């Protein structure tokens, strides 16, 4: 009887020791492949556009669509990312498809972002954070009484509730960011950073064009993911264009 009990005791010790040895390596492996504070997804479908790469991904047992700056990726690839900007009922002209919900990802990397500088995608870095602009040397002969960009900044509350037309020279363009062209115009007026007006539009213009846009201001616009404007004209309509 004593020998039988001793035999079973030895067997239990061996089994328990084996479980302990198998458990620790697994825990160590998980701590390596799952770094803290990381967003990560696996690609299950890829659609390439001219500007963006559209990805159907799996993250935390859920499927969703994301868009990144055009990049050569494949099904099964795993990407880490930092922040995502959610868009609803988004229509992509370049692939002629409407997404009920899609997330524009700012930065992606094949390795955890805290280990390697990330590769950018999504909105241009020039739009990251509270947007500032460089003062260009712009001269326009405006008739007396014509609205200037300095006037718009000085009376921005008024122009957030009514449509107005503004003329300026295009100093910068970011095409097809979140389905719109982001146009910066200046007219040589304004100081202390209040000299540049950003307009989102479907119109196609180039740097140097003299343009007139029509629309309303949106104040304190936060697009999420760190993209903020004190004022911006959204969905501006191009009234006229004089090619440089």
JSON list of N, CA, C and O in Angstrom, two decimals, residues 64-84:
[
{"chain": "A", "resi": 64, "resn": "UNK", "atom": "N", "xyz": [-12.41, 45.11, -40.01]},
{"chain": "A", "resi": 64, "resn": "UNK", "atom": "CA", "xyz": [-12.70, 46.49, -40.36]},
{"chain": "A", "resi": 64, "resn": "UNK", "atom": "C", "xyz": [-11.87, 46.88, -41.58]},
{"chain": "A", "resi": 64, "resn": "UNK", "atom": "O", "xyz": [-10.93, 46.18, -41.95]},
{"chain": "A", "resi": 65, "resn": "UNK", "atom": "N", "xyz": [-12.24, 48.02, -42.17]},
{"chain": "A", "resi": 65, "resn": "UNK", "atom": "CA", "xyz": [-11.49, 48.56, -43.30]},
{"chain": "A", "resi": 65, "resn": "UNK", "atom": "C", "xyz": [-10.64, 49.73, -42.83]},
{"chain": "A", "resi": 65, "resn": "UNK", "atom": "O", "xyz": [-11.10, 50.56, -42.06]},
{"chain": "A", "resi": 66, "resn": "UNK", "atom": "N", "xyz": [-9.41, 49.77, -43.31]},
{"chain": "A", "resi": 66, "resn": "UNK", "atom": "CA", "xyz": [-8.53, 50.90, -43.03]},
{"chain": "A", "resi": 66, "resn": "UNK", "atom": "C", "xyz": [-7.90, 51.36, -44.34]},
{"chain": "A", "resi": 66, "resn": "UNK", "atom": "O", "xyz": [-7.84, 50.60, -45.32]},
{"chain": "A", "resi": 67, "resn": "UNK", "atom": "N", "xyz": [-7.45, 52.61, -44.35]},
{"chain": "A", "resi": 67, "resn": "UNK", "atom": "CA", "xyz": [-6.75, 53.15, -45.52]},
{"chain": "A", "resi": 67, "resn": "UNK", "atom": "C", "xyz": [-5.41, 53.71, -45.06]},
{"chain": "A", "resi": 67, "resn": "UNK", "atom": "O", "xyz": [-5.33, 54.40, -44.04]},
{"chain": "A", "resi": 68, "resn": "UNK", "atom": "N", "xyz": [-4.36, 53.39, -45.79]},
{"chain": "A", "resi": 68, "resn": "UNK", "atom": "CA", "xyz": [-3.03, 53.90, -45.50]},
{"chain": "A", "resi": 68, "resn": "UNK", "atom": "C", "xyz": [-2.47, 54.51, -46.79]},
{"chain": "A", "resi": 68, "resn": "UNK", "atom": "O", "xyz": [-2.99, 54.28, -47.88]},
{"chain": "A", "resi": 69, "resn": "UNK", "atom": "N", "xyz": [-1.44, 55.33, -46.65]},
{"chain": "A", "resi": 69, "resn": "UNK", "atom": "CA", "xyz": [-0.76, 55.84, -47.84]},
{"chain": "A", "resi": 69, "resn": "UNK", "atom": "C", "xyz": [-0.31, 54.68, -48.71]},
{"chain": "A", "resi": 69, "resn": "UNK", "atom": "O", "xyz": [0.08, 53.62, -48.20]},
{"chain": "A", "resi": 70, "resn": "UNK", "atom": "N", "xyz": [-0.37, 54.84, -50.02]},
{"chain": "A", "resi": 70, "resn": "UNK", "atom": "CA", "xyz": [-0.10, 53.74, -50.94]},
{"chain": "A", "resi": 70, "resn": "UNK", "atom": "C", "xyz": [1.17, 53.00, -50.57]},
{"chain": "A", "resi": 70, "resn": "UNK", "atom": "O", "xyz": [2.23, 53.61, -50.41]},
{"chain": "A", "resi": 71, "resn": "UNK", "atom": "N", "xyz": [1.02, 51.67, -50.44]},
{"chain": "A", "resi": 71, "resn": "UNK", "atom": "CA", "xyz": [2.14, 50.87, -49.93]},
{"chain": "A", "resi": 71, "resn": "UNK", "atom": "C", "xyz": [1.99, 49.45, -50.44]},
{"chain": "A", "resi": 71, "resn": "UNK", "atom": "O", "xyz": [0.88, 48.93, -50.57]},
{"chain": "A", "resi": 72, "resn": "UNK", "atom": "N", "xyz": [3.11, 48.81, -50.74]},
{"chain": "A", "resi": 72, "resn": "UNK", "atom": "CA", "xyz": [3.11, 47.43, -51.21]},
{"chain": "A", "resi": 72, "resn": "UNK", "atom": "C", "xyz": [3.01, 46.49, -50.03]},
{"chain": "A", "resi": 72, "resn": "UNK", "atom": "O", "xyz": [3.98, 46.28, -49.29]},
{"chain": "A", "resi": 73, "resn": "UNK", "atom": "N", "xyz": [1.81, 45.93, -49.81]},
{"chain": "A", "resi": 73, "resn": "UNK", "atom": "CA", "xyz": [1.58, 44.99, -48.71]},
{"chain": "A", "resi": 73, "resn": "UNK", "atom": "C", "xyz": [0.82, 43.79, -49.27]},
{"chain": "A", "resi": 73, "resn": "UNK", "atom": "O", "xyz": [0.29, 43.83, -50.38]},
{"chain": "A", "resi": 74, "resn": "UNK", "atom": "N", "xyz": [0.76, 42.72, -48.48]},
{"chain": "A", "resi": 74, "resn": "UNK", "atom": "CA", "xyz": [0.14, 41.49, -48.93]},
{"chain": "A", "resi": 74, "resn": "UNK", "atom": "C", "xyz": [-0.78, 40.91, -47.86]},
{"chain": "A", "resi": 74, "resn": "UNK", "atom": "O", "xyz": [-0.66, 41.24, -46.68]},
{"chain": "A", "resi": 75, "resn": "UNK", "atom": "N", "xyz": [-1.69, 40.08, -48.30]},
{"chain": "A", "resi": 75, "resn": "UNK", "atom": "CA", "xyz": [-2.57, 39.37, -47.39]},
{"chain": "A", "resi": 75, "resn": "UNK", "atom": "C", "xyz": [-1.73, 38.55, -46.41]},
{"chain": "A", "resi": 75, "resn": "UNK", "atom": "O", "xyz": [-0.77, 37.89, -46.82]},
{"chain": "A", "resi": 76, "resn": "UNK", "atom": "N", "xyz": [-2.06, 38.63, -45.14]},
{"chain": "A", "resi": 76, "resn": "UNK", "atom": "CA", "xyz": [-1.32, 37.92, -44.12]},
{"chain": "A", "resi": 76, "resn": "UNK", "atom": "C", "xyz": [-0.27, 38.75, -43.42]},
{"chain": "A", "resi": 76, "resn": "UNK", "atom": "O", "xyz": [0.22, 38.37, -42.35]},
{"chain": "A", "resi": 77, "resn": "UNK", "atom": "N", "xyz": [0.09, 39.91, -44.00]},
{"chain": "A", "resi": 77, "resn": "UNK", "atom": "CA", "xyz": [1.06, 40.80, -43.36]},
{"chain": "A", "resi": 77, "resn": "UNK", "atom": "C", "xyz": [0.47, 41.35, -42.06]},
{"chain": "A", "resi": 77, "resn": "UNK", "atom": "O", "xyz": [-0.74, 41.58, -41.94]},
{"chain": "A", "resi": 78, "resn": "UNK", "atom": "N", "xyz": [1.34, 41.59, -41.10]},
{"chain": "A", "resi": 78, "resn": "UNK", "atom": "CA", "xyz": [0.95, 42.19, -39.81]},
{"chain": "A", "resi": 78, "resn": "UNK", "atom": "C", "xyz": [1.57, 43.57, -39.72]},
{"chain": "A", "resi": 78, "resn": "UNK", "atom": "O", "xyz": [2.77, 43.73, -39.92]},
{"chain": "A", "resi": 79, "resn": "UNK", "atom": "N", "xyz": [0.75, 44.59, -39.44]},
{"chain": "A", "resi": 79, "resn": "UNK", "atom": "CA", "xyz": [1.22, 45.96, -39.36]},
{"chain": "A", "resi": 79, "resn": "UNK", "atom": "C", "xyz": [0.85, 46.57, -38.02]},
{"chain": "A", "resi": 79, "resn": "UNK", "atom": "O", "xyz": [-0.23, 46.31, -37.49]},
{"chain": "A", "resi": 80, "resn": "UNK", "atom": "N", "xyz": [1.77, 47.35, -37.49]},
{"chain": "A", "resi": 80, "resn": "UNK", "atom": "CA", "xyz": [1.52, 48.14, -36.28]},
{"chain": "A", "resi": 80, "resn": "UNK", "atom": "C", "xyz": [1.17, 49.56, -36.70]},
{"chain": "A", "resi": 80, "resn": "UNK", "atom": "O", "xyz": [1.65, 50.05, -37.72]},
{"chain": "A", "resi": 81, "resn": "UNK", "atom": "N", "xyz": [0.32, 50.23, -35.92]},
{"chain": "A", "resi": 81, "resn": "UNK", "atom": "CA", "xyz": [-0.05, 51.61, -36.26]},
{"chain": "A", "resi": 81, "resn": "UNK", "atom": "C", "xyz": [-0.24, 52.42, -34.99]},
{"chain": "A", "resi": 81, "resn": "UNK", "atom": "O", "xyz": [-0.30, 51.88, -33.88]},
{"chain": "A", "resi": 82, "resn": "UNK", "atom": "N", "xyz": [-0.29, 53.76, -35.17]},
{"chain": "A", "resi": 82, "resn": "UNK", "atom": "CA", "xyz": [-0.41, 54.61, -34.00]},
{"chain": "A", "resi": 82, "resn": "UNK", "atom": "C", "xyz": [-1.83, 55.11, -33.78]},
{"chain": "A", "resi": 82, "resn": "UNK", "atom": "O", "xyz": [-2.49, 54.75, -32.83]},
{"chain": "A", "resi": 83, "resn": "UNK", "atom": "N", "xyz": [-2.37, 55.90, -34.71]},
{"chain": "A", "resi": 83, "resn": "UNK", "atom": "CA", "xyz": [-3.68, 56.49, -34.54]},
{"chain": "A", "resi": 83, "resn": "UNK", "atom": "C", "xyz": [-4.51, 56.30, -35.80]},
{"chain": "A", "resi": 83, "resn": "UNK", "atom": "O", "xyz": [-3.97, 56.17, -36.89]},
{"chain": "A", "resi": 84, "resn": "UNK", "atom": "N", "xyz": [-5.83, 56.31, -35.63]},
{"chain": "A", "resi": 84, "resn": "UNK", "atom": "CA", "xyz": [-6.71, 56.13, -36.77]},
{"chain": "A", "resi": 84, "resn": "UNK", "atom": "C", "xyz": [-7.85, 57.14, -36.71]},
{"chain": "A", "resi": 84, "resn": "UNK", "atom": "O", "xyz": [-8.40, 57.41, -35.64]}
]
